[in-house]
C-alpha cells in the first residue's frame, strides 16, 4: 500500500506536469498574438514599445523561459495578471471559487441522493416496468443538453412565477445564496444523477449475478437481506470509483449552467476568459480544474484500495 | 467472440428468422428500445440528406417582417429574430449536427485505434508514453478540453470537428489497447507468427478485425457526446460560426432574451438536440447488449 501510494502520487504529479505543458503550448499557438493586438490597437510604431508590452505581459524570452516563469510563479502564489482587468489572476479567481464549490457540492448531493437509490431499484427490479421507466428517464437525462434544461427551467419560472431565479448582485445571506443555487444545482445534478443511476444499476446487476448471492438466496436469506446487506454493500464500491468520473462530468455541466443562470463562478469565468483571450486566466483556471479532477481521482483510488480487501497494490 | 454472440443470437432465431427482413424483425423484437433509437437516427439522417426537398424556405434568408413570427401553417416552427424560418434552420441544422458529430467520432476513433493498436502491439516505452498522454487528456473534462482546442484552433467547421475529436481519443485508445493485449495471447495470433506473417500484417489482418465490435459500441456512445459537445461549444459561441445553422448556437442567440415572447425559439432546437442524442444513446445501449455480452446489464 505504501509503495503504491508513492507511485500513484508520482503519477499524479507527472499528469499535472503534462497538462501544464499542453495547456501552455496550446495557448501560445493561438492565432492572433496579444502583443501584436495591443501594439496595433494602441497605434504604436516603436519596436521598443512592443518589447515593453511583451515584458509587461511576461511574454518576453523563449517559450521555455516563459513556462518556467509561470510554474515558479505558481509555487510563489503569483499567477500573473489578467489581460482584461489587469488585476492579479489570484484576485480574479479566488472570490469566484466558493460560489462554484457550493454549487458543485449541492449538485453532487442531489446526484447521490437520487442516483444511487434509483439505480438500486432499477437493478433489483430488472426488466420490470419501473426498471424501464427509470432507464428511459436516466437516458433522457443524459440526452438533454445541460444548457437547454437550464433554459427550460428559466422559462418555467417566467411562466409560473413571473420571475427569473438568476444571480443579480450579491445575495444577502448564506441561506438566500443556497436557495438561489438550488435550482441550477438541481439542473446539473439531474444529468449527473442519470449517469450515477446507470452505473449503480450495472454494478448492482454484476454483483447480483455472483455465486455468493446465489448461496445467500439458497440458504434462505430474505430478499431484503440479499439485496441490501449482501449486494448493495459490494455494489457501492464501483460506485465510489464513479465519483472520480463524476468530478469531470460535473464541471462540464457547471460551465454551461453557470452561463445560463448568470452565476459568477469560476466555470462561467473560464468561458468569458476564453472569449476575451485572457490567457493568464485561462491557463491558470484550466490548471485549477485539472488539479481538482486529478486530486479527486487520486483520493478515490486510495479509498478504493482501502475499502476493497481484494485489491492488493503491492507491486 | 462478440461476432459469434451476434451470430448465435440469429441462429437461435433460427426457423423464425428468414432472410434479412426476418433477422431485422427478430432483432427489433429483442431490442425494442434500440429499435426506437435506430428509427430516430434514421429520421434525422434522412432529414439531413433530404433537407433541400422537405423545406421550402432558405434557412439563411432574413426577412424583417417575419421577425419572431409565431408557428403557423407556413412557418411550422415560427421564425427567429431575423425572420429566418426556424423549421428550415432545424432541418439544415441536422446536417451540421450530424456532420460534426459523425466527423469527429470517426476522426477520434481512427486516432484512438491507431494509438491503441500501436500501444498494445508494440508495448515498451511507446506504450508507457502513450498511456501517460492518455491519462493527461482524461484529466480534463471533455468540454474543457474541447473549449481550449476550439479557442486555440479558431472557429470553423473543420476546427470544431478536430476540437471535439481529440478528447474522444483516450477512451477508444484504452479499449483497443486492452483488446489488443488480450488478442495477442490467443492461439491464432501465435499460429500467424509461426507461419512467418509480419507483425504489421498480423495487427492489420487479425487483431484489428477482432476489435470491430467493441469499437462500434464505443463509437455509438461517443457520437452522442460529440453531438452534445458541438451544441455546447456553439451555445457558448466557440463552435460552429455563422452562417451555418447550428442547433446549439440557435439557443444562444435567443437564450433568455426572447423566451417570454418567442418560446418556440428555445423549445424546438432543444428538442432536436435531445432527440438525436437520445436516439444515439438508445441505439448505443442496444448495440452494447448485442455485441458486447460481458457488459450486458
Coordinates of C-alpha atoms in Angstrom, one line a residue:
Chain A
X1 CA 0.0 0.0 0.0
X2 CA 2.8 2.4 0.9
X3 CA 4.7 1.8 -2.3
X4 CA 1.5 2.0 -4.3
X5 CA 0.6 5.3 -2.7
X6 CA 4.0 6.8 -3.6
X7 CA 3.9 5.5 -7.1
X8 CA 0.3 6.8 -7.6
X9 CA 1.3 10.1 -6.2
X10 CA 4.2 10.4 -8.6
X11 CA 1.9 9.6 -11.5
X12 CA -0.4 12.3 -10.4
X13 CA 2.4 14.9 -10.4
X14 CA 3.5 13.6 -13.8
X15 CA 0.0 14.0 -15.2
X16 CA -0.3 17.6 -13.8
X17 CA 3.1 18.4 -15.4
X18 CA 1.9 17.1 -18.7
X19 CA -1.3 19.1 -18.6
X20 CA 0.6 22.3 -17.8
X21 CA 2.9 21.8 -20.8
X22 CA 0.0 21.0 -23.1
X23 CA -2.2 23.9 -22.0
X24 CA 0.8 26.3 -22.1
X25 CA 1.8 25.3 -25.6
X26 CA -1.8 25.3 -26.9
X27 CA -2.5 28.8 -25.7
X28 CA 0.7 30.0 -27.4
X29 CA -0.1 28.7 -30.8
X30 CA -3.4 30.6 -30.8
X31 CA -3.8 32.8 -33.9
X32 CA -3.6 36.5 -33.0
X33 CA -0.7 37.3 -30.7
X34 CA -1.9 39.5 -27.8
X35 CA 1.2 41.7 -28.0
X36 CA 0.5 42.4 -31.7
X37 CA -3.1 43.1 -31.0
X38 CA -2.3 45.6 -28.2
X39 CA 0.5 47.1 -30.2
X40 CA -1.7 47.7 -33.2
X41 CA -4.8 48.9 -31.4
X42 CA -2.7 51.4 -29.4
X43 CA -1.3 52.7 -32.7
X44 CA 2.3 52.3 -31.6
X45 CA 5.2 52.0 -34.1
X46 CA 8.3 51.9 -31.9
X47 CA 9.6 48.3 -31.6
X48 CA 10.9 49.3 -28.1
X49 CA 7.2 49.8 -27.1
X50 CA 6.4 46.4 -28.4
X51 CA 9.2 44.8 -26.3
X52 CA 7.9 46.7 -23.2
X53 CA 4.4 45.3 -23.7
X54 CA 5.8 41.8 -24.1
X55 CA 7.8 42.3 -20.9
X56 CA 4.7 43.6 -19.0
X57 CA 2.7 40.6 -20.0
X58 CA 5.5 38.2 -19.2
X59 CA 5.7 37.2 -22.9
X60 CA 9.4 38.0 -23.5
X61 CA 12.1 35.4 -23.6
X62 CA 11.8 31.9 -25.1
X63 CA 8.8 29.7 -24.6
X64 CA 10.7 27.5 -22.2
X65 CA 11.6 30.6 -20.1
X66 CA 8.0 31.7 -20.1
X67 CA 6.9 28.3 -18.9
X68 CA 9.5 28.2 -16.1
X69 CA 8.4 31.7 -15.0
X70 CA 4.8 30.5 -14.9
X71 CA 5.5 27.4 -12.9
X72 CA 7.8 29.1 -10.4
X73 CA 5.1 31.8 -10.1
X74 CA 2.6 29.2 -9.2
X75 CA 4.9 28.0 -6.5
X76 CA 5.1 31.5 -5.1
X77 CA 1.4 32.2 -5.4
X78 CA 2.0 34.7 -8.2
X79 CA -0.2 33.7 -11.2
X80 CA 0.4 36.8 -13.3
X81 CA -2.1 39.5 -14.3
X82 CA -5.3 39.3 -16.2
X83 CA -5.0 40.9 -19.7
X84 CA -8.6 42.3 -19.4
X85 CA -8.8 43.7 -15.8
X86 CA -5.1 44.0 -15.3
X87 CA -5.7 42.7 -11.7
X88 CA -3.6 39.8 -10.3
X89 CA -5.1 36.5 -11.5
X90 CA -5.4 35.2 -7.9
X91 CA -7.6 38.2 -7.0
X92 CA -9.8 37.4 -10.0
X93 CA -10.1 33.7 -9.5
X94 CA -10.2 33.3 -5.7
X95 CA -13.6 35.1 -4.9
X96 CA -15.3 33.0 -7.6
X97 CA -14.1 29.7 -6.3
X98 CA -16.5 29.4 -3.2
X99 CA -19.6 30.0 -5.4
X100 CA -18.7 27.2 -7.8
X101 CA -17.7 24.9 -4.9
X102 CA -21.1 25.4 -3.2
X103 CA -22.9 24.8 -6.5
X104 CA -20.9 21.7 -7.2
X105 CA -21.4 20.2 -3.7
X106 CA -25.1 20.8 -3.9
X107 CA -25.2 19.2 -7.3
X108 CA -23.2 16.2 -6.0
X109 CA -25.5 15.8 -3.1
X110 CA -28.5 15.8 -5.5
X111 CA -26.7 13.2 -7.6
X112 CA -26.1 10.8 -4.8
X113 CA -29.5 11.2 -3.2
X114 CA -31.3 10.4 -6.4
X115 CA -28.7 8.4 -8.5
X116 CA -27.8 5.6 -6.1
X117 CA -31.2 4.5 -4.7
X118 CA -32.9 4.7 -8.1
X119 CA -30.1 2.7 -9.6
X120 CA -30.5 0.0 -7.0
X121 CA -34.3 -0.1 -7.5
X122 CA -33.7 -0.4 -11.2
X123 CA -31.3 -3.3 -10.8
X124 CA -33.4 -5.2 -8.2
X125 CA -36.5 -4.9 -10.4
X126 CA -34.6 -5.7 -13.6
X127 CA -36.8 -5.7 -16.7
X128 CA -39.9 -4.6 -14.8
X129 CA -42.0 -1.6 -15.8
X130 CA -40.3 0.5 -13.1
X131 CA -36.8 -0.5 -14.4
X132 CA -37.8 0.5 -18.0
X133 CA -39.2 3.8 -16.8
X134 CA -36.1 4.6 -14.7
X135 CA -33.8 3.6 -17.6
X136 CA -35.6 5.9 -20.0
X137 CA -35.6 8.7 -17.5
X138 CA -31.8 8.3 -16.9
X139 CA -31.1 8.0 -20.6
X140 CA -33.1 11.2 -21.4
X141 CA -31.2 12.9 -18.5
X142 CA -28.0 12.1 -20.4
X143 CA -29.5 13.3 -23.7
X144 CA -30.8 16.7 -22.6
X145 CA -28.1 19.3 -23.1
X146 CA -27.4 20.9 -19.7
X147 CA -27.9 24.4 -21.1
X148 CA -31.3 23.6 -22.6
X149 CA -32.5 22.1 -19.4
X150 CA -31.4 25.3 -17.6
X151 CA -33.2 27.4 -20.2
X152 CA -36.4 25.3 -19.8
X153 CA -36.3 25.8 -16.0
X154 CA -35.9 29.6 -16.6
X155 CA -38.9 29.5 -18.9
X156 CA -41.0 27.6 -16.5
X157 CA -40.2 30.2 -13.8
X158 CA -41.1 33.0 -16.1
X159 CA -44.4 31.4 -17.0
X160 CA -45.4 30.4 -13.5
X161 CA -43.9 32.9 -11.1
X162 CA -43.1 35.7 -13.5
X163 CA -39.5 36.0 -12.1
X164 CA -36.2 34.7 -13.2
X165 CA -34.1 33.0 -10.5
X166 CA -30.8 34.3 -11.6
X167 CA -28.0 35.9 -9.8
X168 CA -28.3 39.7 -9.7
X169 CA -26.0 41.3 -7.2
X170 CA -24.7 39.7 -4.0
X171 CA -27.1 37.6 -2.0
X172 CA -27.7 38.9 1.5
X173 CA -27.2 35.7 3.4
X174 CA -25.9 32.2 3.0
X175 CA -29.4 30.9 3.1
X176 CA -30.5 33.1 0.3
X177 CA -27.5 32.2 -1.7
X178 CA -28.1 28.5 -1.3
X179 CA -31.7 29.0 -2.3
X180 CA -30.6 30.7 -5.4
X181 CA -28.1 28.0 -6.2
X182 CA -30.6 25.1 -5.5
X183 CA -32.2 25.3 -8.9
X184 CA -29.1 25.4 -11.1
X185 CA -27.7 22.7 -8.8
X186 CA -30.7 20.5 -9.5
X187 CA -30.3 21.1 -13.2
X188 CA -26.6 20.0 -13.1
X189 CA -27.5 17.2 -10.7
X190 CA -30.2 15.7 -12.9
X191 CA -27.7 14.9 -15.6
X192 CA -25.1 13.6 -13.2
X193 CA -27.6 11.5 -11.3
X194 CA -28.6 9.9 -14.6
X195 CA -25.0 8.8 -15.0
X196 CA -24.8 7.5 -11.4
X197 CA -28.1 5.7 -11.8
X198 CA -26.9 3.8 -14.8
X199 CA -23.6 2.9 -13.3
X200 CA -25.1 1.9 -10.0
X201 CA -27.6 -0.3 -11.9
X202 CA -24.9 -2.1 -13.8
X203 CA -22.7 -2.5 -10.8
X204 CA -25.6 -3.9 -8.8
X205 CA -26.6 -6.3 -11.6
X206 CA -23.0 -7.5 -11.8
X207 CA -23.0 -8.3 -8.1
X208 CA -26.4 -9.9 -8.1
X209 CA -25.0 -12.5 -10.6
X210 CA -22.2 -13.6 -8.2
X211 CA -22.1 -17.1 -6.6
X212 CA -22.3 -15.8 -3.1
X213 CA -25.6 -14.1 -3.8
X214 CA -27.0 -17.4 -5.0
X215 CA -25.6 -19.0 -1.9
X216 CA -27.3 -16.4 0.3
X217 CA -30.6 -16.9 -1.5
X218 CA -30.2 -20.7 -1.3
X219 CA -29.7 -20.7 2.5
X220 CA -33.0 -18.8 2.7
X221 CA -31.9 -15.2 3.3
X222 CA -34.7 -12.7 2.8
X223 CA -34.9 -10.7 -0.4
X224 CA -34.2 -7.5 1.7
X225 CA -31.2 -9.0 3.3
X226 CA -29.8 -10.3 0.0
X227 CA -30.4 -7.1 -1.8
X228 CA -29.2 -4.6 0.8
X229 CA -26.8 -6.5 3.1
X230 CA -25.1 -8.7 0.6
X231 CA -25.4 -7.0 -2.8
X232 CA -25.6 -3.2 -2.2
X233 CA -22.6 -3.1 0.1
X234 CA -20.4 -4.7 -2.6
X235 CA -22.0 -2.8 -5.5
X236 CA -21.3 0.6 -3.8
X237 CA -17.6 0.0 -4.3
X238 CA -17.6 0.6 -8.0
X239 CA -19.9 3.5 -7.5
X240 CA -17.2 5.2 -5.4
X241 CA -15.0 5.0 -8.4
X242 CA -17.6 6.8 -10.4
X243 CA -17.2 9.8 -8.2
X244 CA -13.9 10.3 -10.0
X245 CA -15.6 10.3 -13.4
X246 CA -18.3 12.5 -11.8
X247 CA -15.9 15.2 -11.0
X248 CA -15.1 15.8 -14.6
X249 CA -18.7 15.3 -15.7
X250 CA -20.0 17.8 -13.2
X251 CA -17.5 20.5 -14.2
X252 CA -18.7 20.2 -17.8
X253 CA -22.3 20.7 -16.7
X254 CA -21.3 23.7 -14.5
X255 CA -19.7 25.6 -17.4
X256 CA -22.9 25.9 -19.3
X257 CA -25.3 26.1 -16.3
X258 CA -23.4 28.9 -14.7
X259 CA -23.5 30.7 -18.0
X260 CA -27.3 30.3 -18.4
X261 CA -28.1 31.2 -14.7
X262 CA -25.6 34.1 -14.8
X263 CA -23.8 32.7 -11.7
X264 CA -20.4 34.5 -11.2
X265 CA -18.4 31.3 -10.5
X266 CA -15.2 30.0 -12.0
X267 CA -16.8 27.8 -14.7
X268 CA -18.5 30.8 -16.4
X269 CA -15.4 32.8 -15.9
X270 CA -13.4 30.3 -17.9
X271 CA -15.8 30.8 -20.9
X272 CA -15.5 34.6 -20.5
X273 CA -11.8 34.4 -20.4
X274 CA -11.6 32.2 -23.4
X275 CA -13.8 34.6 -25.4
X276 CA -11.8 37.6 -24.4
X277 CA -8.5 35.8 -25.0
X278 CA -7.5 36.4 -21.4
X279 CA -4.9 33.7 -21.5
X280 CA -3.3 34.1 -18.0
X281 CA -6.8 33.5 -16.6
X282 CA -7.5 30.6 -19.0
X283 CA -4.2 28.8 -18.4
X284 CA -4.5 29.0 -14.6
X285 CA -8.2 28.1 -14.5
X286 CA -7.7 25.1 -16.7
X287 CA -4.8 24.1 -14.4
X288 CA -7.1 24.5 -11.4
X289 CA -9.8 22.3 -13.0
X290 CA -7.1 19.7 -13.8
X291 CA -5.8 19.7 -10.3
X292 CA -9.3 19.2 -8.9
X293 CA -10.1 16.3 -11.2
X294 CA -6.7 14.6 -10.7
X295 CA -6.8 15.0 -6.9
X296 CA -10.3 13.7 -6.7
X297 CA -9.3 10.7 -8.7
X298 CA -6.3 10.1 -6.5
X299 CA -8.4 10.2 -3.4
X300 CA -11.0 7.9 -5.0
X301 CA -8.2 5.4 -5.9
X302 CA -6.9 5.5 -2.3
X303 CA -10.4 5.0 -0.9
X304 CA -10.9 2.1 -3.3
X305 CA -7.7 0.4 -2.2
X306 CA -8.6 1.0 1.4
X307 CA -12.2 -0.3 1.1
X308 CA -11.7 -3.3 -1.1
X309 CA -9.7 -6.0 0.7
X310 CA -9.3 -8.0 -2.6
X311 CA -7.1 -5.3 -4.1
X312 CA -3.5 -5.5 -3.0
X313 CA -1.4 -2.9 -4.5
X314 CA 1.9 -4.5 -3.5
X315 CA 3.9 -4.1 -6.7
Chain B
X1 CA -16.1 -13.6 -29.7
X2 CA -18.6 -10.8 -29.9
X3 CA -19.3 -11.7 -33.5
X4 CA -20.2 -15.3 -32.7
X5 CA -22.5 -14.0 -30.0
X6 CA -24.3 -11.9 -32.6
X7 CA -24.5 -14.9 -34.9
X8 CA -25.7 -17.2 -32.2
X9 CA -28.5 -14.8 -31.4
X10 CA -29.5 -15.1 -35.1
X11 CA -29.1 -18.8 -35.1
X12 CA -31.4 -19.0 -32.1
X13 CA -33.9 -17.0 -34.0
X14 CA -33.4 -19.9 -36.5
X15 CA -36.5 -21.0 -38.3
X16 CA -38.4 -17.9 -37.4
X17 CA -35.9 -15.5 -38.9
X18 CA -35.6 -16.0 -42.6
X19 CA -33.6 -13.6 -44.7
X20 CA -32.5 -10.1 -43.9
X21 CA -36.0 -8.9 -43.1
X22 CA -36.7 -11.8 -40.8
X23 CA -33.5 -11.1 -39.0
X24 CA -34.2 -7.4 -38.7
X25 CA -37.6 -8.1 -37.3
X26 CA -36.2 -10.6 -34.8
X27 CA -33.7 -8.1 -33.6
X28 CA -36.3 -5.4 -33.4
X29 CA -38.4 -7.6 -31.2
X30 CA -35.5 -8.4 -29.0
X31 CA -34.3 -4.8 -28.6
X32 CA -37.4 -2.6 -28.7
X33 CA -35.6 0.4 -27.2
X34 CA -32.7 0.1 -29.6
X35 CA -35.1 -0.1 -32.5
X36 CA -36.7 3.2 -31.4
X37 CA -33.2 4.7 -31.3
X38 CA -32.4 3.4 -34.8
X39 CA -35.7 4.9 -36.1
X40 CA -34.9 8.3 -34.5
X41 CA -31.4 8.2 -36.0
X42 CA -32.8 7.2 -39.4
X43 CA -35.3 10.0 -39.3
X44 CA -32.6 12.7 -38.7
X45 CA -30.2 11.2 -41.3
X46 CA -33.0 11.2 -43.9
X47 CA -34.0 14.8 -42.9
X48 CA -30.4 15.9 -43.2
X49 CA -29.9 14.3 -46.6
X50 CA -33.2 15.4 -48.0
X51 CA -33.1 18.9 -46.5
X52 CA -33.5 20.6 -49.9
X53 CA -36.6 18.6 -50.6
X54 CA -38.5 18.9 -47.4
X55 CA -38.0 22.6 -46.7
X56 CA -39.4 25.5 -48.7
X57 CA -37.6 28.4 -47.3
X58 CA -34.0 29.3 -47.3
X59 CA -32.6 28.7 -43.8
X60 CA -30.2 31.7 -44.1
X61 CA -32.6 34.2 -45.8
X62 CA -33.5 37.0 -43.3
X63 CA -36.9 38.6 -43.6
X64 CA -37.6 41.5 -41.3
X65 CA -41.4 41.5 -41.4
X66 CA -41.4 37.9 -40.1
X67 CA -39.2 38.7 -37.1
X68 CA -40.3 36.5 -34.2
X69 CA -43.3 35.2 -36.1
X70 CA -45.2 32.5 -34.2
X71 CA -45.5 29.0 -35.6
X72 CA -48.1 28.8 -38.4
X73 CA -49.1 26.6 -41.4
X74 CA -46.4 28.2 -43.5
X75 CA -43.8 28.6 -40.7
X76 CA -44.1 25.3 -38.8
X77 CA -41.8 26.3 -36.0
X78 CA -42.0 30.1 -36.2
X79 CA -39.2 32.4 -37.2
X80 CA -36.2 33.8 -35.3
X81 CA -35.5 37.5 -34.6
X82 CA -34.1 38.0 -38.1
X83 CA -37.2 36.4 -39.6
X84 CA -35.4 33.2 -40.6
X85 CA -37.6 30.1 -40.9
X86 CA -36.9 28.0 -37.8
X87 CA -38.1 24.8 -39.4
X88 CA -35.7 25.1 -42.3
X89 CA -32.9 26.0 -39.9
X90 CA -33.5 23.0 -37.8
X91 CA -33.6 20.6 -40.7
X92 CA -30.4 22.1 -42.2
X93 CA -29.0 22.2 -38.6
X94 CA -29.3 18.4 -38.7
X95 CA -26.7 18.4 -41.4
X96 CA -24.3 20.4 -39.3
X97 CA -25.0 18.5 -36.1
X98 CA -24.6 15.0 -37.8
X99 CA -21.6 16.1 -39.9
X100 CA -19.8 17.4 -36.9
X101 CA -20.9 14.5 -34.7
X102 CA -20.1 11.8 -37.2
X103 CA -17.0 13.5 -38.4
X104 CA -15.4 14.0 -35.0
X105 CA -16.4 10.5 -33.9
X106 CA -14.7 8.9 -37.0
X107 CA -11.6 11.1 -36.6
X108 CA -11.5 10.4 -32.8
X109 CA -12.0 6.7 -33.3
X110 CA -9.4 6.5 -36.1
X111 CA -6.8 8.2 -33.9
X112 CA -7.8 6.1 -30.9
X113 CA -7.5 2.9 -32.9
X114 CA -4.1 3.9 -34.2
X115 CA -2.8 4.7 -30.7
X116 CA -4.4 1.8 -29.0
X117 CA -3.3 -0.8 -31.6
X118 CA 0.3 0.5 -31.6
X119 CA 0.3 0.8 -27.8
X120 CA -0.9 -2.7 -27.3
X121 CA 1.1 -4.3 -30.0
X122 CA 4.5 -2.5 -29.5
X123 CA 4.4 -2.3 -25.7
X124 CA 7.5 -1.0 -24.1
X125 CA 8.4 2.7 -23.8
X126 CA 6.0 3.7 -26.6
X127 CA 3.1 2.1 -24.7
X128 CA 4.1 3.8 -21.4
X129 CA 4.4 7.2 -23.1
X130 CA 1.0 6.9 -24.8
X131 CA -0.6 5.7 -21.6
X132 CA 0.6 8.8 -19.8
X133 CA -0.5 11.1 -22.6
X134 CA -4.0 9.5 -22.5
X135 CA -4.0 10.0 -18.7
X136 CA -3.3 13.6 -19.2
X137 CA -6.1 14.1 -21.7
X138 CA -8.6 12.3 -19.5
X139 CA -7.8 14.5 -16.5
X140 CA -9.6 17.4 -18.2
X141 CA -13.4 17.3 -18.7
X142 CA -14.4 16.7 -22.3
X143 CA -16.0 20.2 -22.7
X144 CA -13.0 22.0 -21.1
X145 CA -10.5 20.2 -23.4
X146 CA -12.8 20.9 -26.5
X147 CA -13.1 24.5 -25.4
X148 CA -9.4 25.0 -25.2
X149 CA -8.7 23.3 -28.5
X150 CA -11.6 25.2 -30.2
X151 CA -10.1 28.5 -28.9
X152 CA -6.6 27.6 -30.0
X153 CA -7.7 26.5 -33.5
X154 CA -10.1 29.3 -34.1
X155 CA -13.8 29.0 -35.1
X156 CA -14.6 27.0 -38.2
X157 CA -16.5 23.8 -39.2
X158 CA -13.3 21.7 -39.6
X159 CA -11.7 23.1 -36.4
X160 CA -14.8 22.3 -34.4
X161 CA -14.6 18.7 -35.7
X162 CA -10.9 18.5 -34.7
X163 CA -11.5 20.1 -31.3
X164 CA -14.2 17.6 -30.4
X165 CA -12.4 14.6 -31.8
X166 CA -9.3 15.0 -29.7
X167 CA -11.0 14.5 -26.3
X168 CA -12.6 11.3 -27.7
X169 CA -9.3 9.6 -28.4
X170 CA -8.2 8.3 -24.9
X171 CA -11.2 6.1 -24.2
X172 CA -11.0 4.5 -27.7
X173 CA -7.3 4.0 -27.3
X174 CA -7.7 2.3 -24.0
X175 CA -10.3 -0.1 -25.1
X176 CA -8.4 -1.0 -28.3
X177 CA -5.2 -1.4 -26.3
X178 CA -6.6 -3.8 -23.8
X179 CA -8.4 -5.7 -26.5
X180 CA -5.1 -6.0 -28.5
X181 CA -3.3 -7.2 -25.4
X182 CA -5.9 -9.9 -24.9
X183 CA -5.9 -11.0 -28.5
X184 CA -2.2 -11.2 -28.8
X185 CA -2.2 -14.1 -26.4
X186 CA -4.6 -16.1 -28.4
X187 CA -3.6 -19.2 -30.4
X188 CA -4.5 -17.8 -33.9
X189 CA -2.0 -15.0 -33.5
X190 CA 0.6 -17.4 -32.4
X191 CA -0.2 -19.5 -35.5
X192 CA 0.1 -16.5 -37.7
X193 CA 3.5 -15.7 -36.2
X194 CA 4.6 -19.4 -36.6
X195 CA 3.9 -19.3 -40.4
X196 CA 6.1 -16.2 -40.6
X197 CA 3.5 -13.4 -41.0
X198 CA 4.9 -9.9 -40.4
X199 CA 3.8 -8.2 -37.2
X200 CA 2.2 -5.3 -39.0
X201 CA 0.2 -7.8 -41.2
X202 CA -1.0 -9.6 -38.1
X203 CA -2.0 -6.4 -36.5
X204 CA -3.9 -5.3 -39.6
X205 CA -5.4 -8.6 -40.7
X206 CA -6.0 -10.4 -37.4
X207 CA -6.1 -8.1 -34.5
X208 CA -7.9 -5.1 -36.0
X209 CA -11.0 -7.0 -37.4
X210 CA -11.5 -8.6 -34.0
X211 CA -11.7 -5.2 -32.3
X212 CA -14.6 -4.0 -34.6
X213 CA -17.4 -5.0 -32.2
X214 CA -16.2 -3.0 -29.1
X215 CA -15.3 -0.2 -31.5
X216 CA -18.8 0.0 -32.8
X217 CA -20.2 0.1 -29.3
X218 CA -17.8 2.8 -28.3
X219 CA -18.3 4.9 -31.4
X220 CA -22.1 5.0 -30.9
X221 CA -21.7 6.1 -27.3
X222 CA -19.2 8.7 -28.4
X223 CA -21.5 10.0 -31.2
X224 CA -23.9 11.2 -28.6
X225 CA -21.3 13.1 -26.6
X226 CA -19.8 14.5 -29.7
X227 CA -23.2 16.0 -30.8
X228 CA -23.8 17.3 -27.3
X229 CA -20.3 18.9 -27.2
X230 CA -20.8 20.6 -30.5
X231 CA -24.1 22.0 -29.2
X232 CA -22.4 23.2 -26.0
X233 CA -19.5 24.8 -27.9
X234 CA -21.8 26.6 -30.3
X235 CA -24.0 27.6 -27.5
X236 CA -21.0 29.2 -25.7
X237 CA -20.1 30.9 -29.0
X238 CA -16.9 28.9 -29.6
X239 CA -18.2 26.3 -32.0
X240 CA -19.7 26.5 -35.5
X241 CA -19.5 30.1 -36.8
X242 CA -22.2 31.9 -38.9
X243 CA -23.7 31.3 -41.4
X244 CA -24.1 27.6 -40.7
X245 CA -27.3 26.9 -38.8
X246 CA -26.2 25.1 -35.6
X247 CA -28.8 24.0 -33.0
X248 CA -26.5 25.0 -30.2
X249 CA -26.0 28.5 -31.5
X250 CA -29.7 28.9 -32.2
X251 CA -30.2 28.5 -28.4
X252 CA -27.6 31.1 -27.5
X253 CA -28.9 33.7 -29.9
X254 CA -32.3 33.6 -28.4
X255 CA -31.5 32.4 -24.9
X256 CA -33.1 34.4 -22.2
X257 CA -33.8 37.4 -24.4
X258 CA -36.9 36.3 -26.3
X259 CA -38.1 33.4 -24.2
X260 CA -41.1 35.4 -23.0
X261 CA -42.2 36.5 -26.4
X262 CA -41.0 33.6 -28.6
X263 CA -40.6 30.4 -26.5
X264 CA -40.5 28.3 -29.7
X265 CA -37.0 29.6 -30.3
X266 CA -35.9 27.8 -27.1
X267 CA -38.1 24.7 -27.4
X268 CA -37.5 23.4 -31.0
X269 CA -33.7 23.5 -31.2
X270 CA -33.5 21.9 -27.8
X271 CA -35.9 19.1 -28.8
X272 CA -33.8 18.5 -31.9
X273 CA -30.6 18.1 -29.9
X274 CA -32.1 16.0 -27.2
X275 CA -33.9 13.7 -29.7
X276 CA -30.8 13.0 -31.7
X277 CA -28.7 12.3 -28.6
X278 CA -31.5 10.2 -27.1
X279 CA -31.6 8.2 -30.3
X280 CA -27.8 7.5 -30.3
X281 CA -27.9 6.6 -26.6
X282 CA -30.8 4.1 -27.2
X283 CA -29.0 2.6 -30.2
X284 CA -25.7 2.5 -28.4
X285 CA -27.2 0.6 -25.4
X286 CA -28.8 -2.0 -27.7
X287 CA -25.6 -2.4 -29.7
X288 CA -23.6 -2.9 -26.5
X289 CA -26.0 -5.6 -25.3
X290 CA -25.9 -7.3 -28.7
X291 CA -22.1 -7.1 -29.5
X292 CA -20.5 -7.0 -26.0
X293 CA -22.3 -9.5 -23.9
X294 CA -19.9 -9.2 -21.0
X295 CA -21.3 -5.7 -20.3
X296 CA -24.9 -6.8 -20.7
X297 CA -27.0 -5.5 -17.8

